[in-house]
Amino acid sequence: MEGITEGVNNINITDSYKKNRIQVSNTKKPLFFYVNLAKRYMQQHNEVELSALGMAIATVVTVAEILKNNGLAVEKKIMTSTVDIKDDSRGRPVQKAKIEIILGKTANFDELMAVAAEEAENGANEEQNA
């Protein structure tokens, strides 16, 4: 047990960054899957890093805006870059746009999440009683 505790205490900051990163695809999951996942990550880690390439960038921006407009998140950092992706059909590297948005919890994040959970619970109770 001591070894586990020691291992947890020795985790460096770069490792923890990977745990709260969401790599967004514009084809695999619906938009609100990413919104809800980002909320969960912010509950656990106090911040979330949303990352996307190419056409998925619009999805990341939309997720970030939904969280900000609902008062759940604040922008901490936005990074853009290009990355070389090997295109198997052409056999040469292709440059793709990349975005990374780091969002942090707002001061009233926990309060807003508690209210939303209570409303969801009340809605489930009303359905059972109907």
PDB file of C-alpha atoms in Angstrom:
ATOM      1  CA  MET A   1       0.000   0.000   0.000  1.00  0.00           C
ATOM      2  CA  GLU A   2       2.869   2.392   0.773  1.00  0.00           C
ATOM      3  CA  GLY A   3       4.229   1.866  -2.743  1.00  0.00           C
ATOM      4  CA  ILE A   4       0.936   2.956  -4.253  1.00  0.00           C
ATOM      5  CA  THR A   5       0.795   6.087  -2.086  1.00  0.00           C
ATOM      6  CA  GLU A   6       4.398   6.897  -2.957  1.00  0.00           C
ATOM      7  CA  GLY A   7       3.659   6.417  -6.663  1.00  0.00           C
ATOM      8  CA  VAL A   8       0.644   8.721  -6.498  1.00  0.00           C
ATOM      9  CA  ASN A   9       2.647  11.374  -4.662  1.00  0.00           C
ATOM     10  CA  ASN A  10       5.429  11.195  -7.275  1.00  0.00           C
ATOM     11  CA  ILE A  11       3.183  11.779 -10.292  1.00  0.00           C
ATOM     12  CA  ASN A  12       4.513  14.774 -12.165  1.00  0.00           C
ATOM     13  CA  ILE A  13       2.374  17.575 -13.560  1.00  0.00           C
ATOM     14  CA  THR A  14       2.673  16.475 -17.201  1.00  0.00           C
ATOM     15  CA  ASP A  15       1.049  13.123 -16.347  1.00  0.00           C
ATOM     16  CA  SER A  16      -1.960  14.810 -14.739  1.00  0.00           C
ATOM     17  CA  TYR A  17      -2.448  16.951 -17.846  1.00  0.00           C
ATOM     18  CA  LYS A  18      -3.134  13.828 -19.899  1.00  0.00           C
ATOM     19  CA  LYS A  19      -5.831  12.679 -17.475  1.00  0.00           C
ATOM     20  CA  ASN A  20      -8.002  15.712 -18.112  1.00  0.00           C
ATOM     21  CA  ARG A  21      -7.540  15.923 -21.894  1.00  0.00           C
ATOM     22  CA  ILE A  22     -10.456  15.236 -24.211  1.00  0.00           C
ATOM     23  CA  GLN A  23      -9.518  14.619 -27.833  1.00  0.00           C
ATOM     24  CA  VAL A  24     -12.604  15.576 -29.794  1.00  0.00           C
ATOM     25  CA  SER A  25     -13.693  13.992 -33.054  1.00  0.00           C
ATOM     26  CA  ASN A  26     -16.445  15.502 -35.168  1.00  0.00           C
ATOM     27  CA  THR A  27     -17.792  12.124 -36.284  1.00  0.00           C
ATOM     28  CA  LYS A  28     -17.642   9.656 -33.401  1.00  0.00           C
ATOM     29  CA  LYS A  29     -19.764  11.141 -30.608  1.00  0.00           C
ATOM     30  CA  PRO A  30     -22.621  13.643 -30.318  1.00  0.00           C
ATOM     31  CA  LEU A  31     -21.820  17.188 -29.191  1.00  0.00           C
ATOM     32  CA  PHE A  32     -23.367  16.870 -25.732  1.00  0.00           C
ATOM     33  CA  PHE A  33     -21.304  13.751 -25.017  1.00  0.00           C
ATOM     34  CA  TYR A  34     -18.270  16.058 -25.002  1.00  0.00           C
ATOM     35  CA  VAL A  35     -20.076  18.771 -23.005  1.00  0.00           C
ATOM     36  CA  ASN A  36     -21.040  16.273 -20.272  1.00  0.00           C
ATOM     37  CA  LEU A  37     -17.605  14.633 -20.289  1.00  0.00           C
ATOM     38  CA  ALA A  38     -15.947  18.046 -19.903  1.00  0.00           C
ATOM     39  CA  LYS A  39     -18.205  18.802 -16.913  1.00  0.00           C
ATOM     40  CA  ARG A  40     -17.193  15.516 -15.294  1.00  0.00           C
ATOM     41  CA  TYR A  41     -13.486  16.184 -15.928  1.00  0.00           C
ATOM     42  CA  MET A  42     -13.800  19.668 -14.401  1.00  0.00           C
ATOM     43  CA  GLN A  43     -15.458  18.159 -11.309  1.00  0.00           C
ATOM     44  CA  GLN A  44     -12.541  15.743 -10.919  1.00  0.00           C
ATOM     45  CA  HIS A  45      -9.562  17.899 -11.971  1.00  0.00           C
ATOM     46  CA  ASN A  46     -10.818  21.534 -11.700  1.00  0.00           C
ATOM     47  CA  GLU A  47      -9.909  22.055 -15.362  1.00  0.00           C
ATOM     48  CA  VAL A  48     -10.201  20.306 -18.708  1.00  0.00           C
ATOM     49  CA  GLU A  49      -8.154  20.438 -21.909  1.00  0.00           C
ATOM     50  CA  LEU A  50     -10.159  20.139 -25.119  1.00  0.00           C
ATOM     51  CA  SER A  51      -8.088  19.185 -28.154  1.00  0.00           C
ATOM     52  CA  ALA A  52      -8.978  18.706 -31.836  1.00  0.00           C
ATOM     53  CA  LEU A  53      -7.535  18.486 -35.320  1.00  0.00           C
ATOM     54  CA  GLY A  54      -8.918  19.797 -38.609  1.00  0.00           C
ATOM     55  CA  MET A  55     -12.683  19.659 -39.037  1.00  0.00           C
ATOM     56  CA  ALA A  56     -13.240  18.789 -35.356  1.00  0.00           C
ATOM     57  CA  ILE A  57     -12.020  22.245 -34.295  1.00  0.00           C
ATOM     58  CA  ALA A  58     -15.547  23.660 -34.727  1.00  0.00           C
ATOM     59  CA  THR A  59     -16.853  21.014 -32.309  1.00  0.00           C
ATOM     60  CA  VAL A  60     -14.253  21.939 -29.654  1.00  0.00           C
ATOM     61  CA  VAL A  61     -15.075  25.636 -29.951  1.00  0.00           C
ATOM     62  CA  THR A  62     -18.806  24.880 -29.653  1.00  0.00           C
ATOM     63  CA  VAL A  63     -18.271  22.707 -26.546  1.00  0.00           C
ATOM     64  CA  ALA A  64     -16.163  25.453 -24.933  1.00  0.00           C
ATOM     65  CA  GLU A  65     -18.769  28.116 -25.736  1.00  0.00           C
ATOM     66  CA  ILE A  66     -21.633  26.031 -24.307  1.00  0.00           C
ATOM     67  CA  LEU A  67     -19.715  25.563 -21.043  1.00  0.00           C
ATOM     68  CA  LYS A  68     -18.803  29.272 -20.875  1.00  0.00           C
ATOM     69  CA  ASN A  69     -22.302  30.521 -21.733  1.00  0.00           C
ATOM     70  CA  ASN A  70     -23.833  28.290 -19.037  1.00  0.00           C
ATOM     71  CA  GLY A  71     -21.497  29.857 -16.460  1.00  0.00           C
ATOM     72  CA  LEU A  72     -19.606  26.607 -15.839  1.00  0.00           C
ATOM     73  CA  ALA A  73     -16.191  27.396 -17.330  1.00  0.00           C
ATOM     74  CA  VAL A  74     -13.673  30.153 -17.959  1.00  0.00           C
ATOM     75  CA  GLU A  75     -10.987  30.127 -20.635  1.00  0.00           C
ATOM     76  CA  LYS A  76      -7.509  29.696 -19.227  1.00  0.00           C
ATOM     77  CA  LYS A  77      -5.527  29.206 -22.413  1.00  0.00           C
ATOM     78  CA  ILE A  78      -6.042  28.692 -26.144  1.00  0.00           C
ATOM     79  CA  MET A  79      -3.243  27.275 -28.279  1.00  0.00           C
ATOM     80  CA  THR A  80      -3.248  26.783 -32.040  1.00  0.00           C
ATOM     81  CA  SER A  81      -0.688  25.005 -34.184  1.00  0.00           C
ATOM     82  CA  THR A  82      -0.269  22.827 -37.236  1.00  0.00           C
ATOM     83  CA  VAL A  83       0.816  19.205 -37.109  1.00  0.00           C
ATOM     84  CA  ASP A  84       2.097  16.893 -39.832  1.00  0.00           C
ATOM     85  CA  ILE A  85      -0.156  13.877 -40.319  1.00  0.00           C
ATOM     86  CA  LYS A  86       0.987  11.089 -42.634  1.00  0.00           C
ATOM     87  CA  ASP A  87      -1.602  10.594 -45.358  1.00  0.00           C
ATOM     88  CA  ASP A  88      -1.462   6.931 -46.410  1.00  0.00           C
ATOM     89  CA  SER A  89      -3.267   7.534 -49.709  1.00  0.00           C
ATOM     90  CA  ARG A  90      -0.794  10.214 -50.851  1.00  0.00           C
ATOM     91  CA  GLY A  91       2.265   8.842 -49.078  1.00  0.00           C
ATOM     92  CA  ARG A  92       3.404  12.244 -47.878  1.00  0.00           C
ATOM     93  CA  PRO A  93       2.731  14.308 -44.755  1.00  0.00           C
ATOM     94  CA  VAL A  94      -0.271  16.643 -44.713  1.00  0.00           C
ATOM     95  CA  GLN A  95      -0.500  19.635 -42.400  1.00  0.00           C
ATOM     96  CA  LYS A  96      -3.587  19.794 -40.165  1.00  0.00           C
ATOM     97  CA  ALA A  97      -4.714  22.652 -37.953  1.00  0.00           C
ATOM     98  CA  LYS A  98      -4.779  21.847 -34.223  1.00  0.00           C
ATOM     99  CA  ILE A  99      -6.440  23.655 -31.330  1.00  0.00           C
ATOM    100  CA  GLU A 100      -6.154  23.113 -27.587  1.00  0.00           C
ATOM    101  CA  ILE A 101      -8.461  24.972 -25.215  1.00  0.00           C
ATOM    102  CA  ILE A 102      -7.906  24.768 -21.471  1.00  0.00           C
ATOM    103  CA  LEU A 103     -11.007  25.583 -19.423  1.00  0.00           C
ATOM    104  CA  GLY A 104     -11.211  26.043 -15.673  1.00  0.00           C
ATOM    105  CA  LYS A 105     -14.147  25.873 -13.288  1.00  0.00           C
ATOM    106  CA  THR A 106     -15.987  29.079 -12.494  1.00  0.00           C
ATOM    107  CA  ALA A 107     -16.402  30.144  -8.861  1.00  0.00           C
ATOM    108  CA  ASN A 108     -20.008  28.903  -8.837  1.00  0.00           C
ATOM    109  CA  PHE A 109     -19.405  25.696 -10.881  1.00  0.00           C
ATOM    110  CA  ASP A 110     -20.147  23.337  -7.977  1.00  0.00           C
ATOM    111  CA  GLU A 111     -23.313  25.254  -7.077  1.00  0.00           C
ATOM    112  CA  LEU A 112     -24.599  25.147 -10.679  1.00  0.00           C
ATOM    113  CA  MET A 113     -23.835  21.417 -10.969  1.00  0.00           C
ATOM    114  CA  ALA A 114     -25.672  20.726  -7.683  1.00  0.00           C
ATOM    115  CA  VAL A 115     -28.747  22.606  -8.915  1.00  0.00           C
ATOM    116  CA  ALA A 116     -28.678  20.685 -12.227  1.00  0.00           C
ATOM    117  CA  ALA A 117     -28.349  17.349 -10.383  1.00  0.00           C
ATOM    118  CA  GLU A 118     -31.261  18.264  -8.106  1.00  0.00           C
ATOM    119  CA  GLU A 119     -33.426  19.221 -11.087  1.00  0.00           C
ATOM    120  CA  ALA A 120     -32.584  15.941 -12.828  1.00  0.00           C
ATOM    121  CA  GLU A 121     -33.432  13.991  -9.672  1.00  0.00           C
ATOM    122  CA  ASN A 122     -36.768  15.822  -9.289  1.00  0.00           C
ATOM    123  CA  GLY A 123     -37.574  15.119 -12.932  1.00  0.00           C
ATOM    124  CA  ALA A 124     -36.847  11.409 -12.455  1.00  0.00           C
ATOM    125  CA  ASN A 125     -39.055  11.320  -9.340  1.00  0.00           C
ATOM    126  CA  GLU A 126     -41.920  12.989 -11.218  1.00  0.00           C
ATOM    127  CA  GLU A 127     -41.669  10.383 -13.996  1.00  0.00           C
ATOM    128  CA  GLN A 128     -41.832   7.548 -11.460  1.00  0.00           C
ATOM    129  CA  ASN A 129     -44.888   9.061  -9.782  1.00  0.00           C
ATOM    130  CA  ALA A 130     -46.725   9.618 -13.068  1.00  0.00           C
TER     131      ALA A 130
END
